XYZ file of C-alpha atoms in Angstrom:
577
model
C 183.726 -18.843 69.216
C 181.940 -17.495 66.017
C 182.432 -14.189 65.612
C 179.251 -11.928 65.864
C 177.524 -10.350 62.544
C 174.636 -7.860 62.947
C 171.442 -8.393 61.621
C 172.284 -5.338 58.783
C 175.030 -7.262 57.408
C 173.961 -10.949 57.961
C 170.944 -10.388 56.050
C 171.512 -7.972 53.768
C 169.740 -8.675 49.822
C 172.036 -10.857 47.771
C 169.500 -10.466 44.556
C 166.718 -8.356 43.065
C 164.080 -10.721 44.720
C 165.249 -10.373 48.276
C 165.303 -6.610 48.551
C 162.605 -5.305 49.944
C 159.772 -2.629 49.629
C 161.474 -1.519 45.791
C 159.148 -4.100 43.533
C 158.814 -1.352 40.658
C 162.480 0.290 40.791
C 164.153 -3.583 41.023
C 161.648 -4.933 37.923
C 163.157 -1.993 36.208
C 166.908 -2.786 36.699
C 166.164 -6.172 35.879
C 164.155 -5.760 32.328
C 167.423 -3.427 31.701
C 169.800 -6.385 31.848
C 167.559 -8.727 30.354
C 166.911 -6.508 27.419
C 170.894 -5.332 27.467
C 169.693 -1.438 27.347
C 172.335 -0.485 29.759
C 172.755 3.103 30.782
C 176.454 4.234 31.759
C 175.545 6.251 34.595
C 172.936 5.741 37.172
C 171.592 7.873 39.945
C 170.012 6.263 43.053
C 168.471 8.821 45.625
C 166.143 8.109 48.856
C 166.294 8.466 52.153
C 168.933 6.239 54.438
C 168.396 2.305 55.062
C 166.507 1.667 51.945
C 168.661 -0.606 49.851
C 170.358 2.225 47.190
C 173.743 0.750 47.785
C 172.631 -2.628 48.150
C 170.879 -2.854 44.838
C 173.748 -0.951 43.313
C 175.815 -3.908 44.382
C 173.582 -6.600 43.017
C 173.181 -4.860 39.726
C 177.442 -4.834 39.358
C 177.201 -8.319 40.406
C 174.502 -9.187 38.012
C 175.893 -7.841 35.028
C 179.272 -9.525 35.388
C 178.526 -12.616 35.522
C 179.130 -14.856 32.986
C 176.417 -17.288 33.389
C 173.459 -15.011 34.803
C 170.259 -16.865 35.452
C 166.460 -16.433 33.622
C 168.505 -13.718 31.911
C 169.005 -11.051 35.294
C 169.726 -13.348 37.877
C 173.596 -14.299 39.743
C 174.477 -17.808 39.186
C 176.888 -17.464 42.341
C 179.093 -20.340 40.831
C 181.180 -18.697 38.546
C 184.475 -16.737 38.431
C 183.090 -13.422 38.722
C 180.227 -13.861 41.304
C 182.743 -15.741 43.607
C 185.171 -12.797 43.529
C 182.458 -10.083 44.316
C 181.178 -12.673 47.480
C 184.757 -12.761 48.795
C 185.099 -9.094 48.459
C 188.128 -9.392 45.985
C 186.330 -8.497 42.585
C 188.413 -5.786 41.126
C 185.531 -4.754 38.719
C 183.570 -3.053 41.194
C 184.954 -0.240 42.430
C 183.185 1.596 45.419
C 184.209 5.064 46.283
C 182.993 7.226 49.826
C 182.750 10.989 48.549
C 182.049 11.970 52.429
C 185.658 11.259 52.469
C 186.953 11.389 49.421
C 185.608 14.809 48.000
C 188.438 16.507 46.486
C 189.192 17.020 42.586
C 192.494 14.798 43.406
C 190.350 12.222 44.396
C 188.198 12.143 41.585
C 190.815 12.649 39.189
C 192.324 9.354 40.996
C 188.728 7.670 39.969
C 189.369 8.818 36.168
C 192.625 7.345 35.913
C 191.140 3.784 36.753
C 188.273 4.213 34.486
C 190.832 3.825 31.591
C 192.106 0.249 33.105
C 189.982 -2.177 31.460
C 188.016 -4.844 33.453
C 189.896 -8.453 34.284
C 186.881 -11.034 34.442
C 183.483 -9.978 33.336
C 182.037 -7.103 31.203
C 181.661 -4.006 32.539
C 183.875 -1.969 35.259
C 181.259 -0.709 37.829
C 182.034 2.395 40.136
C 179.564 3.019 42.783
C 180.038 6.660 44.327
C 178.059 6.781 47.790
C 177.129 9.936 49.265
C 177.603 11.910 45.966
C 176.389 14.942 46.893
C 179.545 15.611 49.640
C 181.432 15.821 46.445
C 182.629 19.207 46.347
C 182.131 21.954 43.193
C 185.535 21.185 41.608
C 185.357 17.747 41.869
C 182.053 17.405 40.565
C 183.283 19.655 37.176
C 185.893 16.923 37.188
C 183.780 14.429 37.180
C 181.446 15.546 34.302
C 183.206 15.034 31.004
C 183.953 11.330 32.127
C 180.124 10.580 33.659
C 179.007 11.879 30.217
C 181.137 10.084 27.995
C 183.049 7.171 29.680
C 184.599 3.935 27.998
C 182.006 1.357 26.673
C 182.753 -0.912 29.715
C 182.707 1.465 32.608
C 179.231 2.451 34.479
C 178.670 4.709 36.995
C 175.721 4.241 39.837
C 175.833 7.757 41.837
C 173.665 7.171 45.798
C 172.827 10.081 47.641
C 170.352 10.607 50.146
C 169.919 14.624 49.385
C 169.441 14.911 45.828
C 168.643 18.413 45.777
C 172.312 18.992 46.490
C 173.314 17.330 43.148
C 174.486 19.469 40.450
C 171.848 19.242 37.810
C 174.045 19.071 35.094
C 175.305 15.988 36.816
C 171.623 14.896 37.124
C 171.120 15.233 33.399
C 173.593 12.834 32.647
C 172.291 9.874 34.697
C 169.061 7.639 34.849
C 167.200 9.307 38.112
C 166.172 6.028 40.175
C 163.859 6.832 43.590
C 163.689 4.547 46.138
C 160.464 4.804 48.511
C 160.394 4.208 52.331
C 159.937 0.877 53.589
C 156.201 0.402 54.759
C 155.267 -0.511 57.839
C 153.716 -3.451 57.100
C 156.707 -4.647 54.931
C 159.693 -4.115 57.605
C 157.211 -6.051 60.227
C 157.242 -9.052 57.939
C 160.636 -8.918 56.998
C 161.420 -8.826 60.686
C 159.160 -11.842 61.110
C 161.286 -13.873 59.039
C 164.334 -12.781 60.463
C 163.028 -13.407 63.908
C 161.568 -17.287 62.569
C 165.464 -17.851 61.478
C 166.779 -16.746 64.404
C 164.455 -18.653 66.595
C 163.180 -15.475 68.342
C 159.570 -15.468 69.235
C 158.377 -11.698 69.145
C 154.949 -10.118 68.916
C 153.312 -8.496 66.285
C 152.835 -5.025 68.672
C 156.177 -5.078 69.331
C 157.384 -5.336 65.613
C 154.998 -2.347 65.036
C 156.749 -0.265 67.471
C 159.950 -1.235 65.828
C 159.081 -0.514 62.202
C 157.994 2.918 63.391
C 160.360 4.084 64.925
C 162.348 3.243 62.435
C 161.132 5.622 59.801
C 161.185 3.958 57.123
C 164.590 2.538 57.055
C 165.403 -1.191 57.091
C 168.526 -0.740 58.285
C 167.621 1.144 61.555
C 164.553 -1.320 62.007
C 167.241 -4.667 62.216
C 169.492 -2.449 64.255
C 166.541 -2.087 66.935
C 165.378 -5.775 66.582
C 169.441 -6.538 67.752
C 169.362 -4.067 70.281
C 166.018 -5.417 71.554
C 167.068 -9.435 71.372
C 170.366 -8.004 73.518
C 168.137 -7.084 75.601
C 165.275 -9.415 76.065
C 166.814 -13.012 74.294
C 164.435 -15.061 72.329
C 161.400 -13.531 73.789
C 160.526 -10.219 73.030
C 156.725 -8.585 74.331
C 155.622 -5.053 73.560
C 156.232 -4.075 77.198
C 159.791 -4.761 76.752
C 159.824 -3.220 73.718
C 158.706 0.331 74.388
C 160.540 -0.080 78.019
C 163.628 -0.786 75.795
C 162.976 2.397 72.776
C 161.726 4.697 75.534
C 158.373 4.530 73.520
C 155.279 6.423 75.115
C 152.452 3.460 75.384
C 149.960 3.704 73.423
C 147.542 3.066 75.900
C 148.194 6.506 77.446
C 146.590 8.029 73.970
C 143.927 5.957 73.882
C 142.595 6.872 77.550
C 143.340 10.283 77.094
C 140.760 10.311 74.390
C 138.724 8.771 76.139
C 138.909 11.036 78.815
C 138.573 14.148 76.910
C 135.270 13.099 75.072
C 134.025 12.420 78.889
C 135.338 16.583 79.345
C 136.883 14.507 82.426
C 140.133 17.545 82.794
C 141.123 15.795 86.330
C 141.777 12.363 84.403
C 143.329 13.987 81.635
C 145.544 16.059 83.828
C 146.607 13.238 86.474
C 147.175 10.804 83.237
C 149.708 13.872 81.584
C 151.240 14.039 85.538
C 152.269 10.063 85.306
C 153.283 10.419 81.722
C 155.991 13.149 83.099
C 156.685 10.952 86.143
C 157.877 7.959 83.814
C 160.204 10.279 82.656
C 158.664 11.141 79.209
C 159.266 14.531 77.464
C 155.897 16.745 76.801
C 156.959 17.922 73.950
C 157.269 14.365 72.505
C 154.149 13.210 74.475
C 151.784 16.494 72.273
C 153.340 15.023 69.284
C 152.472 11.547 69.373
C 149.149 12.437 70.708
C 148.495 14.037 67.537
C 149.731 11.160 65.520
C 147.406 9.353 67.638
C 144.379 11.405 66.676
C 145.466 11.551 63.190
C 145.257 7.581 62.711
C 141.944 7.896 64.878
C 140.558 10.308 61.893
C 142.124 8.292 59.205
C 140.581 5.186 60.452
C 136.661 6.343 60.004
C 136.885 6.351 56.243
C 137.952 3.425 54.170
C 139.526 5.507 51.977
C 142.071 6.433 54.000
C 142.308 3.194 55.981
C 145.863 2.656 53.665
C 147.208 5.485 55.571
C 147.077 3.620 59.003
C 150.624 1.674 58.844
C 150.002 -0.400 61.953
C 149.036 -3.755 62.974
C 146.058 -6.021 62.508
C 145.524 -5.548 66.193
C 145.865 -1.888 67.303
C 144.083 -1.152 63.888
C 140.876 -2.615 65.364
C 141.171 -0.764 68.619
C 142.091 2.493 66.096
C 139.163 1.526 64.321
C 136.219 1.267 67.810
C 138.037 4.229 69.137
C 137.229 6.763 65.501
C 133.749 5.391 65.947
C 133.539 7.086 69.362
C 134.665 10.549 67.818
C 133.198 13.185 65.528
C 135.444 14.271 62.714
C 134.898 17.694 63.796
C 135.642 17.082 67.213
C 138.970 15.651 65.916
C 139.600 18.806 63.361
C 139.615 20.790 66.829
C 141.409 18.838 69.003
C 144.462 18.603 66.275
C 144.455 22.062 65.636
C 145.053 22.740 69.432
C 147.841 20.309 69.121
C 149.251 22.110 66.267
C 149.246 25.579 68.244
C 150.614 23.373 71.696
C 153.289 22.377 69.675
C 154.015 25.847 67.891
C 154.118 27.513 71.419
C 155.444 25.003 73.783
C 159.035 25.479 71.869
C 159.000 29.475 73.179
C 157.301 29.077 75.933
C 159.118 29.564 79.320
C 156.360 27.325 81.578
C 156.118 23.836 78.964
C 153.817 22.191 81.965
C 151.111 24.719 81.664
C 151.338 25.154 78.267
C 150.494 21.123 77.764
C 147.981 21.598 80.503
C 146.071 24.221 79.006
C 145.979 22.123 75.886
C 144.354 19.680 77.240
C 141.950 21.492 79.449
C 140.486 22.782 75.895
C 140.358 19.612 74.670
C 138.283 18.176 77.342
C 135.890 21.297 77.189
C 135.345 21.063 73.267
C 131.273 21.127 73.101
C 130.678 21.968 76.544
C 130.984 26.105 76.270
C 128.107 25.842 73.914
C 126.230 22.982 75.808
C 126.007 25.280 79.185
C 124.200 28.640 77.925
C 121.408 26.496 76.591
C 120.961 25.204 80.468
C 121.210 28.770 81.668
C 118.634 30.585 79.676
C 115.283 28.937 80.486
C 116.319 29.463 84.236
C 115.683 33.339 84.559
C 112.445 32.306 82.337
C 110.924 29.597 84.968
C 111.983 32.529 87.591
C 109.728 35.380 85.698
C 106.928 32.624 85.490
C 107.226 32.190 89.173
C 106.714 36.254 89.878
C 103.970 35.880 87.715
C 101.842 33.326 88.906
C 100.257 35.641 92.193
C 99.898 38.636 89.692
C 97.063 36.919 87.212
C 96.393 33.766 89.979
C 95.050 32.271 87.062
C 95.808 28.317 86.349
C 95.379 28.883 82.304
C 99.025 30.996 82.633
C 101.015 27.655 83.723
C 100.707 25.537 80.648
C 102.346 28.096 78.119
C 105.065 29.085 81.614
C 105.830 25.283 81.942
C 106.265 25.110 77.489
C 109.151 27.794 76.873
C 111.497 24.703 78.771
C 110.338 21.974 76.114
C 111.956 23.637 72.971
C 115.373 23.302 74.558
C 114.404 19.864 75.275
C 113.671 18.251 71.058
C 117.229 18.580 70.321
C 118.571 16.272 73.044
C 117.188 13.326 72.546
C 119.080 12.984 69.407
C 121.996 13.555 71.160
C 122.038 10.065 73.528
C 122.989 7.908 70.597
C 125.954 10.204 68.996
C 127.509 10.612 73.258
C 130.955 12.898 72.916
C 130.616 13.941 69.686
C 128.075 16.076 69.152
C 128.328 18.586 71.755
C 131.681 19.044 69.215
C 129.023 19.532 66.108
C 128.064 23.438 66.714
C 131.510 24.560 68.223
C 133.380 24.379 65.171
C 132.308 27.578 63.097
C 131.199 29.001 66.340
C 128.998 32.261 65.114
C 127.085 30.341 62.322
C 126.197 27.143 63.426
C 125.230 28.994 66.891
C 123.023 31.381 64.758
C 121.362 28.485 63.001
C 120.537 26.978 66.334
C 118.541 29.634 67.521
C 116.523 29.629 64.291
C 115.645 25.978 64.660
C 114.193 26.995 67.915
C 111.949 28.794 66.604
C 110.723 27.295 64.143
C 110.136 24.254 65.838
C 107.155 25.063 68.214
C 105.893 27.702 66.861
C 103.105 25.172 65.165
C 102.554 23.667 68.774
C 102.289 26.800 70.925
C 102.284 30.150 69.587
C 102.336 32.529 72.720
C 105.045 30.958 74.672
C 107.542 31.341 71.320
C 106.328 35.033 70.580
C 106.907 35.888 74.787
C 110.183 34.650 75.012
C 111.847 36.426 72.115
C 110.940 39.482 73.133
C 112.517 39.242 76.462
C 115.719 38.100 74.320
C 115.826 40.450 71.250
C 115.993 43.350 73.599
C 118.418 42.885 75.854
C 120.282 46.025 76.786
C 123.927 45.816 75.601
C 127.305 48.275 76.613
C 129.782 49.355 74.587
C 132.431 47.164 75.729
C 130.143 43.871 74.434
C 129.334 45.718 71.541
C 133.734 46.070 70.860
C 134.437 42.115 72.162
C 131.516 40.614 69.469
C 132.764 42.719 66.733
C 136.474 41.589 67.540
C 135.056 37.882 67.645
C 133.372 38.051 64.066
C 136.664 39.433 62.921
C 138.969 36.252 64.100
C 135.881 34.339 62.684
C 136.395 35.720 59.126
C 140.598 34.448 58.819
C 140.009 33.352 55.915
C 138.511 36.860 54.162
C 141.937 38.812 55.182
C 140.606 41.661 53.859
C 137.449 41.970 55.546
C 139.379 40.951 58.636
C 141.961 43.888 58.476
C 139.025 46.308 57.704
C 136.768 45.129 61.145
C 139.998 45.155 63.507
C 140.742 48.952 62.232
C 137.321 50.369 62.111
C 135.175 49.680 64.767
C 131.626 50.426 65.707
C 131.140 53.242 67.909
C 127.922 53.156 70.244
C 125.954 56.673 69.828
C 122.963 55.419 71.014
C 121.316 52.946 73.179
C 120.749 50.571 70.274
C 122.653 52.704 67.340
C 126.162 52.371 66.355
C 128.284 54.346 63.286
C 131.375 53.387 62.068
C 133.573 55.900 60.558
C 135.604 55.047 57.140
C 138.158 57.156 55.078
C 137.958 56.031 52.374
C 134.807 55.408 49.610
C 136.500 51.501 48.933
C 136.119 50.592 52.344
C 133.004 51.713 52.853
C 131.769 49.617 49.966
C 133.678 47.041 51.198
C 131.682 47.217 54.619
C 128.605 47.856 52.859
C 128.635 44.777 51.289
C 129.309 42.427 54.847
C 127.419 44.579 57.104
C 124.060 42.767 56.586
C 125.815 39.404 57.519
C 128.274 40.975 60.279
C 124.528 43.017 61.253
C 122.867 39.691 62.094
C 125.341 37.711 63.662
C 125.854 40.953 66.120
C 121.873 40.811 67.084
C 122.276 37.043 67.568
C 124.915 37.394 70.253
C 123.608 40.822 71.618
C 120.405 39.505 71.732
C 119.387 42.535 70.487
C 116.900 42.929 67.063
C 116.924 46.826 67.295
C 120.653 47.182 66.683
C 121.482 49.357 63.939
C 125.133 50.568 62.319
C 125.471 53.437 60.145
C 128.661 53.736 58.018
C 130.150 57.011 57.432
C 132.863 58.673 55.132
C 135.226 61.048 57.132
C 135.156 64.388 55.425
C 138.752 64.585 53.763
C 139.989 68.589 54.354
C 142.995 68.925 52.146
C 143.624 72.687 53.294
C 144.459 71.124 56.699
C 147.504 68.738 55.047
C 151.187 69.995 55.033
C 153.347 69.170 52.336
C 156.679 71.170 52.680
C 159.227 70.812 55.545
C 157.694 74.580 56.660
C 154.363 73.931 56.540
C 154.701 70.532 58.398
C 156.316 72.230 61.237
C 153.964 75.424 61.494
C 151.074 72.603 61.891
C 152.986 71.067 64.837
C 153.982 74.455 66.776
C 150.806 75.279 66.104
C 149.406 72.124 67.667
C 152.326 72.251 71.061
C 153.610 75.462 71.310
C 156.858 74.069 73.343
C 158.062 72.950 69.601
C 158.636 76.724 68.880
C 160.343 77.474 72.012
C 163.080 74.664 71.621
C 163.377 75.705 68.035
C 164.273 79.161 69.029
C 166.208 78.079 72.421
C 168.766 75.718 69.726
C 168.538 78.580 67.167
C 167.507 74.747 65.052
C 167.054 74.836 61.274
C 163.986 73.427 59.080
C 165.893 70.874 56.521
């Protein structure tokens, strides 16, 4: 029986041509040999599964041989080549520094650097994991990595560079290696699939190449795992049955669900998601992977940044038809804060839940007070009509409920999304609603427009609404921190029925307020529905004869203010430090 090689080993690179996703960095290495500029220390740093060791390998091969190809290329036929594919080259020298970190064992590594190579050129020492070498060892290592015989190089692989000592990174060529696209490790897999005789679908592949990250060495390791598994047929079902991968079917409903504002669906599709054993906290973060390829896909320009297949790009790209940007702006930033709190908080469930219940009301909190307002308007025209009895009241009665009605019929052809359009900066775009109104029929009908504000702009307002708008223009203005701090310290005070003060200490805060109160003024009327509000800022009166500056003074001021402070002073026979 033939003994058994993974798919990591069997079909691991044996030249610059084969290794894949590194086009620029292996065109590099190879113009190097061609040319004979040959550095004596290299540095190769990316993350795991990408081919640093690998091409490290092929470069000591290539060098050595004595009858290299176009100039860069292995013959594979001679003396040297044949020893490095039986593993029994003694010119390359490879060297774990997870394990072998000490200054003994580098010093171990110097003594062989003086041996001279046996067949070939050059004595190659490849140093994996480099940055597990420890502080001494690396000092040890420096004098030789700068200066080392004329036929000894050095290729340093790490996958945390950072950790490197820079005066070790100063004395090597810096090579990067880039992740493995998507696209790339799915046709790589293709071919190793077509030589194994494995028939496997292009869905499944994707699910494959993203979960593993970039790495081609954890993508083969899946497709073994998954041909264990399923034999020479392998479906998507089996596939994300296999990784414990979330469908991607489940995201694609759910968005579908909340641009319906269907929270029943959205909530029994989250319940089966748990009963197949998912985690939520896994489940909010692919769903807002899933909404960012959905915004990625409406603009060309960012089509690149979809790494999927030809077929769930086309259902990526009908679905981000279907969806304002906007809408998708809001619905990732209450992923974001899902995420943020579901790792604190003590009921995860709920916390997902309530996630999605906003997402399947974005636009409809803005959608419902436009219903409610012409209602207690048809009501006043009902009391009205036996007071005059006259027909000529009903036509300008019946037009007050038209102006609500122009901006819906654009609506129809946009569906979910713009109901999503006015919720995002929630005070302005509000505001600029109202004006539109307005304006609108006011060349139609002038007496129903000029009746109905009226009734609006004076609506009596308490104190308490008066404190919760000014608290919502201050989380509206995040992004003016000072401004912000200044409204959630200083508040307007209702003196009046439609006059407010606020009190400041200080002359630059008041001419900081000074200069936002007309904006902050009108956004207040707009949601009070009140024109006649007025706010008058005020300096406090700054009495320096009441301010205590020694230890003595400071506590005459407080026994003076609670008498009881005395008492225990003289009851403890206390001292004033």
């Amino acid at each position: 029986m033939e003994n058994y090689v993974v798919s990591a080993r069997k079909y691991r690179p044996q030249n610059f041509e084969s290794v894949v996703g590194q086009q620029a960095l292996t065109q590099t290495l190879q113009n190097a040999i061609r040319q004979n500029h040959l550095a004596h220390a290299y540095l190769f740093c990316g993350p795991r599964g990408v081919g640093k060791t690998t091409c490290a390998r092929i470069f000591a091969k290539t060098i050595n041989c004595l009858n290299p190809q176009n100039g860069f290329d292995a013959c594979n036929e001679c003396e040297s080549c044949k020893a490095f594919n039986e593993q029994r080259s003694f010119n390359i020298h490879e060297l774990d520094a997870a394990s072998n970190n000490s200054v003994e064992d580098i010093r171990s590594l110097i003594d062989q650097v003086r041996i001279p190579p046996q067949i070939g050129k050059y004595s190659v020492y490849i140093i994996d994991e480099v940055h597990m070498l420890s502080a001494g060892a690396f000092n040890a290592l420096l004098k030789t990595l700068e200066e080392p015989p004329s036929y000894a190089i050095f290729i340093l692989a790490t996958t945390e560079k950072h950790k490197v000592l820079p005066t070790i990174l100063s004395r090597c060529q810096v090579y990067d290696f880039n992740r493995i696209t998507v696209p790339d490790t799915i046709a790589y897999l293709q071919k190793v699939a077509a030589n194994e005789g494995i028939t496997v679908s292009e869905e499944a592949l994707n699910v494959v190449a993203q979960k593993a990250d970039g790495g081609m060495r954890d993508a083969l390791s899946i497709f073994d795992q998954l041909v264990a598994f399923c034999g020479s047929t392998i479906t998507y079902e089996q596939t994300i049955a296999v990784l414990n991968v979330l469908n991607a079917d489940y995201y694609f409903t759910l968005v579908d669900k909340a641009l319906a504002h269907d929270v029943a669906g959205a909530l029994l599709l989250f319940n089966d998601v748990l009963n197949h054993g998912f985690d939520a906290g896994h489940f909010v973060i692919g769903f807002a992977q899933h909404l960012r390829d959905v915004l990625v896909s409406k603009d060309p320009q960012t089509l690149s940044l979809l790494e999927t297949g030809d077929s769930i790009r086309a259902r990526y790209g009908e679905q981000a038809k279907r969806c304002h940007p906007i809408w998708i702006f809001q619905a990732l930033d209450i992923l974001n804060t899902c995420d943020i709190n579901y790792r604190t908080a003590r009921n995860k469930r709920l916390t997902v839940e309530l996630a999605l219940i906003k997402l399947c009301q974005i636009g409809v909190a803005q959608v419902v007070p436009q219903q409610a307002q012409p209602a207690p308007q048809t009501k006043s025209a009902q009391t009205n009509k036996p007071s005059t009895s006259a027909q000529p009241t009903t036509p300008p009665k019946q037009a007050p409920t038209e102006p609500t009605t122009p901006p819906q019929p654009t609506t129809p052809p946009q569906a979910a999304s713009t109901p999503s359009i006015p919720k995002m900066p929630r005070i302005g775009l509000a505001f600029g609603a109202k004006k539109e109104e307005k304006v609108a029929p006011a060349p139609q009908e002038a007496a129903p427009v000029t009746e109905t504000p009226k009734e609006e702009s004076n609506r009596p307002f308490t104190a308490d609404q008066l404190r919760d708008a000014w608290v919502g223009l201050a989380a509206a203005h995040k992004e003016e921190l000072r401004l912000k701090e200044l409204m959630e310290i200083y508040a307007p005070q209702l003196i009046a029925e439609q006059q407010a003060q606020i009190v400041l200490p200080n002359p630059w805060q008041l001419a900081e307020m000074r200069k936002a109160l007309p904006s902050l003024l009108r956004q207040l009327r707009a949601q009070l529905h009140n024109e006649h509000l007025s706010i008058e800022l005020i300096q406090a009166e700054f009495n320096q004869e009441q301010m205590a500056f020694t230890a003595e003074e400071k506590y005459a001021l407080m026994a003076e203010q609670n008498p009881a402070l005395a008492l225990l002073k003289e009851t403890l026979d206390l001292q004033i430090d």
